[in-house]
Short mmCIF file of N, CA and C in Angstrom, two decimals:
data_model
loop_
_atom_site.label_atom_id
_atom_site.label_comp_id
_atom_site.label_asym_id
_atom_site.label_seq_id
_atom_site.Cartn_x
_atom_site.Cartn_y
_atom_site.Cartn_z
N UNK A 1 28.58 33.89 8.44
CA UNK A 1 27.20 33.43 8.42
C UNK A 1 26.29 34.64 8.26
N UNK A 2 25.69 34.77 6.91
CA UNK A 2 24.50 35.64 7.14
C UNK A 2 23.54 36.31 8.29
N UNK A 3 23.05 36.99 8.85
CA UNK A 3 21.97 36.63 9.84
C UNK A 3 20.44 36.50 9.20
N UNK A 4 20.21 35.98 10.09
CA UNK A 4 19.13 34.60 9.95
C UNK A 4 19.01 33.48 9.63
N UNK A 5 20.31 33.60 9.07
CA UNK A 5 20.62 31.81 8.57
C UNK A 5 20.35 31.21 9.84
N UNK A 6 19.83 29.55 9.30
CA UNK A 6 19.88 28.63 10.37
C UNK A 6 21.13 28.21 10.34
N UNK A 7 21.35 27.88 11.10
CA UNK A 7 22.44 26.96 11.86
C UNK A 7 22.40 25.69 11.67
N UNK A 8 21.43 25.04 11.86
CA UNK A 8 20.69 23.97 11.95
C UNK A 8 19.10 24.03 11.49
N UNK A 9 18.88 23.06 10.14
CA UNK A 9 17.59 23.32 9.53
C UNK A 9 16.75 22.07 9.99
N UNK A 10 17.57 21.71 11.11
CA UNK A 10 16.16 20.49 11.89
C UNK A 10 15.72 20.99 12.89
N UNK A 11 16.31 22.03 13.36
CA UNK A 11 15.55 23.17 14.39
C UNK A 11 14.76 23.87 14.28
N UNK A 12 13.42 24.06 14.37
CA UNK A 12 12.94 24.85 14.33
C UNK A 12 12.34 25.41 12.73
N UNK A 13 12.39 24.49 11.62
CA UNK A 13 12.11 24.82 10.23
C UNK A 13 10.47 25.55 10.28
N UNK A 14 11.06 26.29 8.92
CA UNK A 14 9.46 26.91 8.51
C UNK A 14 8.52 26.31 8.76
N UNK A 15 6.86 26.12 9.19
CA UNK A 15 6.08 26.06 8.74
C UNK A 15 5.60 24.70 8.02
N UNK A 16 5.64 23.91 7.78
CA UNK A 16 5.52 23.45 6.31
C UNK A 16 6.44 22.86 5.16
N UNK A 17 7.51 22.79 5.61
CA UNK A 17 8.33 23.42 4.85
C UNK A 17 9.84 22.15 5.46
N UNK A 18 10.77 21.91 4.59
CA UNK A 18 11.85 20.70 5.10
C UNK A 18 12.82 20.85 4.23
N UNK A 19 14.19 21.14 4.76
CA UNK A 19 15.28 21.36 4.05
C UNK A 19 15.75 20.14 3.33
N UNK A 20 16.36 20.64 1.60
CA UNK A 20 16.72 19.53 1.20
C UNK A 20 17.69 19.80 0.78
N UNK A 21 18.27 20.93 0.94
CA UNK A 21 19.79 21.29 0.62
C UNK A 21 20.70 22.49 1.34
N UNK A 22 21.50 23.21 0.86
CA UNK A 22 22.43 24.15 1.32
C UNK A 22 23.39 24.51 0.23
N UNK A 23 23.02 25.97 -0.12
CA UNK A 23 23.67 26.37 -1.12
C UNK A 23 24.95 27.00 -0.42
N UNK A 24 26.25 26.08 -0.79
CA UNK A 24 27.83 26.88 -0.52
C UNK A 24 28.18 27.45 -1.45
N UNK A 25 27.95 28.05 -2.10
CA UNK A 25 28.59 28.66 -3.19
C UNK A 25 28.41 29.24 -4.48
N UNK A 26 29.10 29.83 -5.21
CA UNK A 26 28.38 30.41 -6.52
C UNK A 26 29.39 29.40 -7.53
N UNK A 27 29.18 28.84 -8.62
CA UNK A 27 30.11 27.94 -9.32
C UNK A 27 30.00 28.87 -11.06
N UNK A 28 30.68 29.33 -11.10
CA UNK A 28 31.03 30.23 -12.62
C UNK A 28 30.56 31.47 -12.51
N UNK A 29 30.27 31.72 -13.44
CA UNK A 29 29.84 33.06 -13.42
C UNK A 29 28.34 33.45 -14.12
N UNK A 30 27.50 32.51 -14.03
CA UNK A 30 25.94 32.89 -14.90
C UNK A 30 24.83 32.18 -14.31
N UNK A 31 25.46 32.82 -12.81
CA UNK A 31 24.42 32.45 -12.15
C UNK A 31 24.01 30.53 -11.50
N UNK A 32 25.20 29.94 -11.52
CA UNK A 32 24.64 28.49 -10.94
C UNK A 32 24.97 28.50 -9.29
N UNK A 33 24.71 27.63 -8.54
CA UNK A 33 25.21 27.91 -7.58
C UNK A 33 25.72 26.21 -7.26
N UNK A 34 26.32 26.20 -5.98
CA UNK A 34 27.15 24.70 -5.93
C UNK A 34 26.02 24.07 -4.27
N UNK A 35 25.10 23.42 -4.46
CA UNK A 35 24.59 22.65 -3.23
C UNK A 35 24.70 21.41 -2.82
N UNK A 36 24.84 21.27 -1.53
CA UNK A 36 24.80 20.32 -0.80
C UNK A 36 23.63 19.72 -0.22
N UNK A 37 23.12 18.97 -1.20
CA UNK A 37 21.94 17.81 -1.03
C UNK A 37 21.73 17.41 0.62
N UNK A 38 20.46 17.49 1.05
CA UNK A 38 20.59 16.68 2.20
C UNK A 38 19.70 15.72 2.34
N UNK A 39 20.44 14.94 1.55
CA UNK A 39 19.86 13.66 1.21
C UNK A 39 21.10 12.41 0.55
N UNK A 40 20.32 11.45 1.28
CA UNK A 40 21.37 10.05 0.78
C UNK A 40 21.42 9.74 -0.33
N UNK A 41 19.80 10.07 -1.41
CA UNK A 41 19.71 9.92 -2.76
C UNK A 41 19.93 10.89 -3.68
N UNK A 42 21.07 11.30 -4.09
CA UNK A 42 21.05 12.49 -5.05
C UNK A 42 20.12 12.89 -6.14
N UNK A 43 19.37 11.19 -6.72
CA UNK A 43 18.65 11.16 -7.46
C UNK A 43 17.24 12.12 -7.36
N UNK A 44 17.19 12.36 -5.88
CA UNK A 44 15.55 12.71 -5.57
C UNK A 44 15.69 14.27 -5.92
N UNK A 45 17.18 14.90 -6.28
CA UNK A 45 16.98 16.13 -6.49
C UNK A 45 16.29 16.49 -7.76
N UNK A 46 16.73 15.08 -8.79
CA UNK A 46 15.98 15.15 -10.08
C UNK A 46 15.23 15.17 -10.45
N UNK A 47 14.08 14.99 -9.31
CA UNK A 47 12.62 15.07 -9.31
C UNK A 47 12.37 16.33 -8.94
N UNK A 48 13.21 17.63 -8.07
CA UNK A 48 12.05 18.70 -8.32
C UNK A 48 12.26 19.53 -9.18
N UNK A 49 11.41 20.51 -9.30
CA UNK A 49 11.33 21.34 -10.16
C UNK A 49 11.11 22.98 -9.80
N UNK A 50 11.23 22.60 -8.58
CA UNK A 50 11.09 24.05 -7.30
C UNK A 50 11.52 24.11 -6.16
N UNK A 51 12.23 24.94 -5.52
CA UNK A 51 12.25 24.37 -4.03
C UNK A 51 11.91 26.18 -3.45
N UNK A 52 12.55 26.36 -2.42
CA UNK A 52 12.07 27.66 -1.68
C UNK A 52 12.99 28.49 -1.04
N UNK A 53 13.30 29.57 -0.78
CA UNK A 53 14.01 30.36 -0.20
C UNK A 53 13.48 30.85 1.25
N UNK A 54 13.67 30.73 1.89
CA UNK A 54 13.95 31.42 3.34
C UNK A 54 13.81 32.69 4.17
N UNK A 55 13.82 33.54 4.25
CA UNK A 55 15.02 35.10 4.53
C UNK A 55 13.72 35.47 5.27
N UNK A 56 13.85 35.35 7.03
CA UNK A 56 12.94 36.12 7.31
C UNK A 56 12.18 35.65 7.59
N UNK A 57 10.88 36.95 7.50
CA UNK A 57 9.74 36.52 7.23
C UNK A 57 9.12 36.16 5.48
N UNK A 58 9.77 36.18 5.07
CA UNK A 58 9.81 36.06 3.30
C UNK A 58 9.73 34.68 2.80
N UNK A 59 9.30 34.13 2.00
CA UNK A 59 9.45 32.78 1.53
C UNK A 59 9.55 33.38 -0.41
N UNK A 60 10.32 32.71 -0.92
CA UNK A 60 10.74 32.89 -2.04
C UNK A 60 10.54 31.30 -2.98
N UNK A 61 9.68 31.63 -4.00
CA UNK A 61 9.88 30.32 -4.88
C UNK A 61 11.32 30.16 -6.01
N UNK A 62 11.83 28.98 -5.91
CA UNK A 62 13.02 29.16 -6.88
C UNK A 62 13.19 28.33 -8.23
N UNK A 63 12.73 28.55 -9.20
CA UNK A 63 11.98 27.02 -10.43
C UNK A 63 13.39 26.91 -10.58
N UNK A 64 14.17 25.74 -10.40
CA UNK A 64 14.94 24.45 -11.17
C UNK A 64 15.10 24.70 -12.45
N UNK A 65 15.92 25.32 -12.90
CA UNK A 65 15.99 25.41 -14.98
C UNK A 65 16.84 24.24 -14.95
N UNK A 66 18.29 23.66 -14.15
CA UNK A 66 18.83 22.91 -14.62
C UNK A 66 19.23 22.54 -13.48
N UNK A 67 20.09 21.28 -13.44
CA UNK A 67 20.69 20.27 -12.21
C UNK A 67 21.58 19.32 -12.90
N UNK A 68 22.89 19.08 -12.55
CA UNK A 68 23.79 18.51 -12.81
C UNK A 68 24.77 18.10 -11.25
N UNK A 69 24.90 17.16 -11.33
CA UNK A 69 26.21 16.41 -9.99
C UNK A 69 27.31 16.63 -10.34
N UNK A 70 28.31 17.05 -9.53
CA UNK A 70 29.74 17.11 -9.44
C UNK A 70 30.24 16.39 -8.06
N UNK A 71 31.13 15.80 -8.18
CA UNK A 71 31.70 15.61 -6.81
C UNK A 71 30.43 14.74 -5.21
N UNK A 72 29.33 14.75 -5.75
CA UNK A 72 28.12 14.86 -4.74
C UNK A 72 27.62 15.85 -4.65
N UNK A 73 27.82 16.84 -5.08
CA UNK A 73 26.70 18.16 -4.98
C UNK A 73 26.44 18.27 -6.30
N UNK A 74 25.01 19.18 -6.45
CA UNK A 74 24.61 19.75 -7.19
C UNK A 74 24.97 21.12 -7.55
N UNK A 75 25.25 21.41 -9.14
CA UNK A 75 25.47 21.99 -9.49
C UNK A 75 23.79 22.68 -10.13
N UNK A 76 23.19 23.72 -9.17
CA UNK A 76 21.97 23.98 -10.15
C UNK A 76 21.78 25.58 -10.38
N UNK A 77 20.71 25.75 -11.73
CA UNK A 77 20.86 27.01 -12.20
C UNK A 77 19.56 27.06 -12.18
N UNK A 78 18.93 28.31 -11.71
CA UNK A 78 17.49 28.14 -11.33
C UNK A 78 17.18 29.56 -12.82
N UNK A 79 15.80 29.70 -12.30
CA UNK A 79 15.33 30.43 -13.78
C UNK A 79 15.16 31.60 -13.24
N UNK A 80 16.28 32.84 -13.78
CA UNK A 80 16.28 34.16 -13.76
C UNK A 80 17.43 34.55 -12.66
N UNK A 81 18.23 33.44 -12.98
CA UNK A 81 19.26 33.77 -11.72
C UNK A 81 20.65 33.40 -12.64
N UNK A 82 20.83 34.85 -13.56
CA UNK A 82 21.80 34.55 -14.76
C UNK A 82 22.85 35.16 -14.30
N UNK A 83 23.19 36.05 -13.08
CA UNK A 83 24.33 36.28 -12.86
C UNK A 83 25.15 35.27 -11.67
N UNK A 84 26.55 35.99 -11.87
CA UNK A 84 27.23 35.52 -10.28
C UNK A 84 26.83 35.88 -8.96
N UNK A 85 26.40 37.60 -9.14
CA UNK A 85 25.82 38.40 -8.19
C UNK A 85 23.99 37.86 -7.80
N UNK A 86 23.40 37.48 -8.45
CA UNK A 86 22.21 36.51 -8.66
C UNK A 86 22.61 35.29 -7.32
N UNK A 87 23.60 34.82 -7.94
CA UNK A 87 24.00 33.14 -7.09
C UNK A 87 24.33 33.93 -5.86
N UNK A 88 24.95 34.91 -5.60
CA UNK A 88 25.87 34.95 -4.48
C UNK A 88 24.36 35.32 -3.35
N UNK A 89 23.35 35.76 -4.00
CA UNK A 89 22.30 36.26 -2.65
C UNK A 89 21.93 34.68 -2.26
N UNK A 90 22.36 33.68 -2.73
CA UNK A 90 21.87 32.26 -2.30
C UNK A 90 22.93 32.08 -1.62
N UNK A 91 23.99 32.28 -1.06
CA UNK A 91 25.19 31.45 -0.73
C UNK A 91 24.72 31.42 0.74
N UNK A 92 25.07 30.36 1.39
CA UNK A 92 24.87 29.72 2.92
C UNK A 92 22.90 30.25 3.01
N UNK A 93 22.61 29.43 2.11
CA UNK A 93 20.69 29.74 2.13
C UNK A 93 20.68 27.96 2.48
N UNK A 94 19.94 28.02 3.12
CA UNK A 94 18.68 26.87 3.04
C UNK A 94 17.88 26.59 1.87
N UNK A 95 18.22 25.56 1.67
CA UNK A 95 16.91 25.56 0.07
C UNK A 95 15.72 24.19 0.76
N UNK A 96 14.18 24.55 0.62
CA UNK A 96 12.93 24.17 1.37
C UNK A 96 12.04 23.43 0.08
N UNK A 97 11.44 22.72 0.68
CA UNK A 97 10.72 22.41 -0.15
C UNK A 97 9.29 21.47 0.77
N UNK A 98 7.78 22.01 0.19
CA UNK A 98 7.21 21.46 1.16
C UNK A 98 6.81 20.03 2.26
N UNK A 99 6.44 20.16 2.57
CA UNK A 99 6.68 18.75 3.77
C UNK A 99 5.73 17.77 2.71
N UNK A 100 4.16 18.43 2.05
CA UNK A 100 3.94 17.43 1.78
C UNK A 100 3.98 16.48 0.52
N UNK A 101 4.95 17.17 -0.41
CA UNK A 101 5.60 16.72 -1.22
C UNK A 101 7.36 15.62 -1.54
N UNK A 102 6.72 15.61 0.03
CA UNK A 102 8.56 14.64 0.41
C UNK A 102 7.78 13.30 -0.03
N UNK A 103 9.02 12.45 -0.47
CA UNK A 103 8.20 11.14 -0.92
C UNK A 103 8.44 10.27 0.30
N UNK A 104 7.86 8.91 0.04
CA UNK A 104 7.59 8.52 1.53
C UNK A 104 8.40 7.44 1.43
N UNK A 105 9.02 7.15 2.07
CA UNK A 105 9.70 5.96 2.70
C UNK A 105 9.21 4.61 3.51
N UNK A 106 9.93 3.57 2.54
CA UNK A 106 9.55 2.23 2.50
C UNK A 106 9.66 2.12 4.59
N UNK A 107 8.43 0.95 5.02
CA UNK A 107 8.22 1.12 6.31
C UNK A 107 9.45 0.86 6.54
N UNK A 108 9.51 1.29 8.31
CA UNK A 108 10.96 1.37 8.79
C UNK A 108 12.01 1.86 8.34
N UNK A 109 11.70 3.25 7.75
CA UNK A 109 12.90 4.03 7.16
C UNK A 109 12.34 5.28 7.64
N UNK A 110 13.41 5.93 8.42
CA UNK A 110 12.40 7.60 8.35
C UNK A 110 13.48 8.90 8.26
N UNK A 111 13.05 9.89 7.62
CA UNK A 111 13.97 10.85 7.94
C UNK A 111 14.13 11.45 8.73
N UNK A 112 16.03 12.48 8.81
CA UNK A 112 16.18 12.87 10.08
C UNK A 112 15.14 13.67 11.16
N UNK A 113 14.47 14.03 10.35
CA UNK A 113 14.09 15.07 11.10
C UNK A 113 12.79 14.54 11.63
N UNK A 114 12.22 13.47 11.34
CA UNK A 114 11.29 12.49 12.14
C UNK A 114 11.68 12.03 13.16
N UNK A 115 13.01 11.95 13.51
CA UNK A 115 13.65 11.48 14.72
C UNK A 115 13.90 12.25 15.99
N UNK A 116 14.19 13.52 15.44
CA UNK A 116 14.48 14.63 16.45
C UNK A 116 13.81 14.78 17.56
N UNK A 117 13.96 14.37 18.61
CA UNK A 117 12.63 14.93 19.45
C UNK A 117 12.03 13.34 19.90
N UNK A 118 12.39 12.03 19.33
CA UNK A 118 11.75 10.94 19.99
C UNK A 118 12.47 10.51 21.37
N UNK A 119 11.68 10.16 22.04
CA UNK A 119 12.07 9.93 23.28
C UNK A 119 12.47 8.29 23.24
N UNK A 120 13.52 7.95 24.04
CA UNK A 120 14.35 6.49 23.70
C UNK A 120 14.32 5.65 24.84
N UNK A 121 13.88 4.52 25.08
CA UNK A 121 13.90 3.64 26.18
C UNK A 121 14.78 2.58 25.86
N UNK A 122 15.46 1.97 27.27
CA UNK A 122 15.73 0.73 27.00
C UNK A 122 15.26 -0.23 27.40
N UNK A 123 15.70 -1.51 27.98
CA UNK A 123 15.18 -2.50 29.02
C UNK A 123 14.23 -2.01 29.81
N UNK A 124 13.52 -2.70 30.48
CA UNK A 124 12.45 -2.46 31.44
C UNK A 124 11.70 -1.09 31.33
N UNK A 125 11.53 -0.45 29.93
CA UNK A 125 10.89 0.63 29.79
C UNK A 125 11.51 1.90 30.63
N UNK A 126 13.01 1.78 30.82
CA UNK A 126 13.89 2.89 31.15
C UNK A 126 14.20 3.86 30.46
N UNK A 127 13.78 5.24 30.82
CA UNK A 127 13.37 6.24 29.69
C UNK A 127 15.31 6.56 29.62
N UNK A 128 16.15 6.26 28.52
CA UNK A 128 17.02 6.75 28.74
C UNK A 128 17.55 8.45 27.78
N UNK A 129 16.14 8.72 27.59
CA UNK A 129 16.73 10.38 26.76
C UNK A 129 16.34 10.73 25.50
N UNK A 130 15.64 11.92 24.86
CA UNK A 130 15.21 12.32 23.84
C UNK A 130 16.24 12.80 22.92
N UNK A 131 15.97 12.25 21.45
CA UNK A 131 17.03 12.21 20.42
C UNK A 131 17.11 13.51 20.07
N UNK A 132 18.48 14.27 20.28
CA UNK A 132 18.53 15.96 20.06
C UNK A 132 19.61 16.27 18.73
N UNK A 133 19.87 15.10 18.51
CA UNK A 133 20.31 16.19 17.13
C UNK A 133 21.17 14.16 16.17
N UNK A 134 21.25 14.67 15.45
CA UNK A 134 21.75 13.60 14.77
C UNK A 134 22.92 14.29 13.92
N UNK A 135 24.53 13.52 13.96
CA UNK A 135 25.54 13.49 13.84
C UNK A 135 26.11 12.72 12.59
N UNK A 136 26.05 13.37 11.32
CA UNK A 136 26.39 12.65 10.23
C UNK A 136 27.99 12.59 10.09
N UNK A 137 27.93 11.14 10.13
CA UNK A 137 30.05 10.69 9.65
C UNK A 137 30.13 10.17 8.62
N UNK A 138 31.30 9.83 8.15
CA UNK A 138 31.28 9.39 7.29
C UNK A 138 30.75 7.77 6.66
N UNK A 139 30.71 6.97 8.02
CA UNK A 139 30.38 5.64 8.54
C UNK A 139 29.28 5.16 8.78
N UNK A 140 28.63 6.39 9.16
CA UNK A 140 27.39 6.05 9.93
C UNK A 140 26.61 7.13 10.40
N UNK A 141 24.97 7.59 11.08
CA UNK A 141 24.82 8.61 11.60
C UNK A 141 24.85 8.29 13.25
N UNK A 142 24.82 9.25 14.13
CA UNK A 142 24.96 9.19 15.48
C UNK A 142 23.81 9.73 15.82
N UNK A 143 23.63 9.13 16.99
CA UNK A 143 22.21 9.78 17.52
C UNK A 143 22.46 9.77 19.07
#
């Protein structure tokens, strides 16, 4: 693990700012890298055209030249990032993109990270515990 990497990008995120992926890897050699969407719709990656880098105190813009799916991840090649050595400064990065450009969800749908932190009752207004992290399976998420 790099340092500074998050660990967890529902902890504590930038600013402004909401993870929509995780770059594992470098895929060839001219610069693409291999990400893991964090998102149920792969489609919504096809809508940007930028997302953000991390490191620090640093925020980095990254323009989208191309995007292709393999397997469920994205395969993307951003603009000016033509080597392997290029991809590899992305590997285990967070990729951001701002909060207020997330699209919005039909009522009663929310994302994870709207959840984090709600406090949960049951019957008779019995506080039974604030939602601390959410547990993706293959089945279902856990909370």
């Amino acid at each position: 693990m790099k340092a500074g990497r998050r660990a967890d990008p529902w902890q504590n995120p930038p600013p402004g700012l909401i993870a929509v992926g995780e770059v594992l890897t470098t895929q060839g050699n001219k610069g693409e890298v291999k990400v893991s969407p964090l998102t149920d719709t792969l489609e919504r990656w096809l809508e940007l055209t930028r997302v953000f880098r991390v490191s620090g105190t640093c925020t980095n813009e990254l323009w989208i030249e191309n995007i292709r799916f393999m397997r469920g991840l994205g395969i993307v090649k951003f603009r000016g990032g033509d080597s392997i050595s290029a991809a590899e400064e992305l590997r285990d990065e967070f990729l951001w993109r701002p909060e207020e450009e997330r699209p919005h969800l039909p009522e009663g749908r929310f994302y994870l990270d709207e959840v984090i932190g709600v406090k949960v009752y049951g019957p008779n207004d019995c506080f039974l515990g604030t939602i601390a992290e959410v547990l993706q399976s293959g089945a279902n998420d856990v909370y």
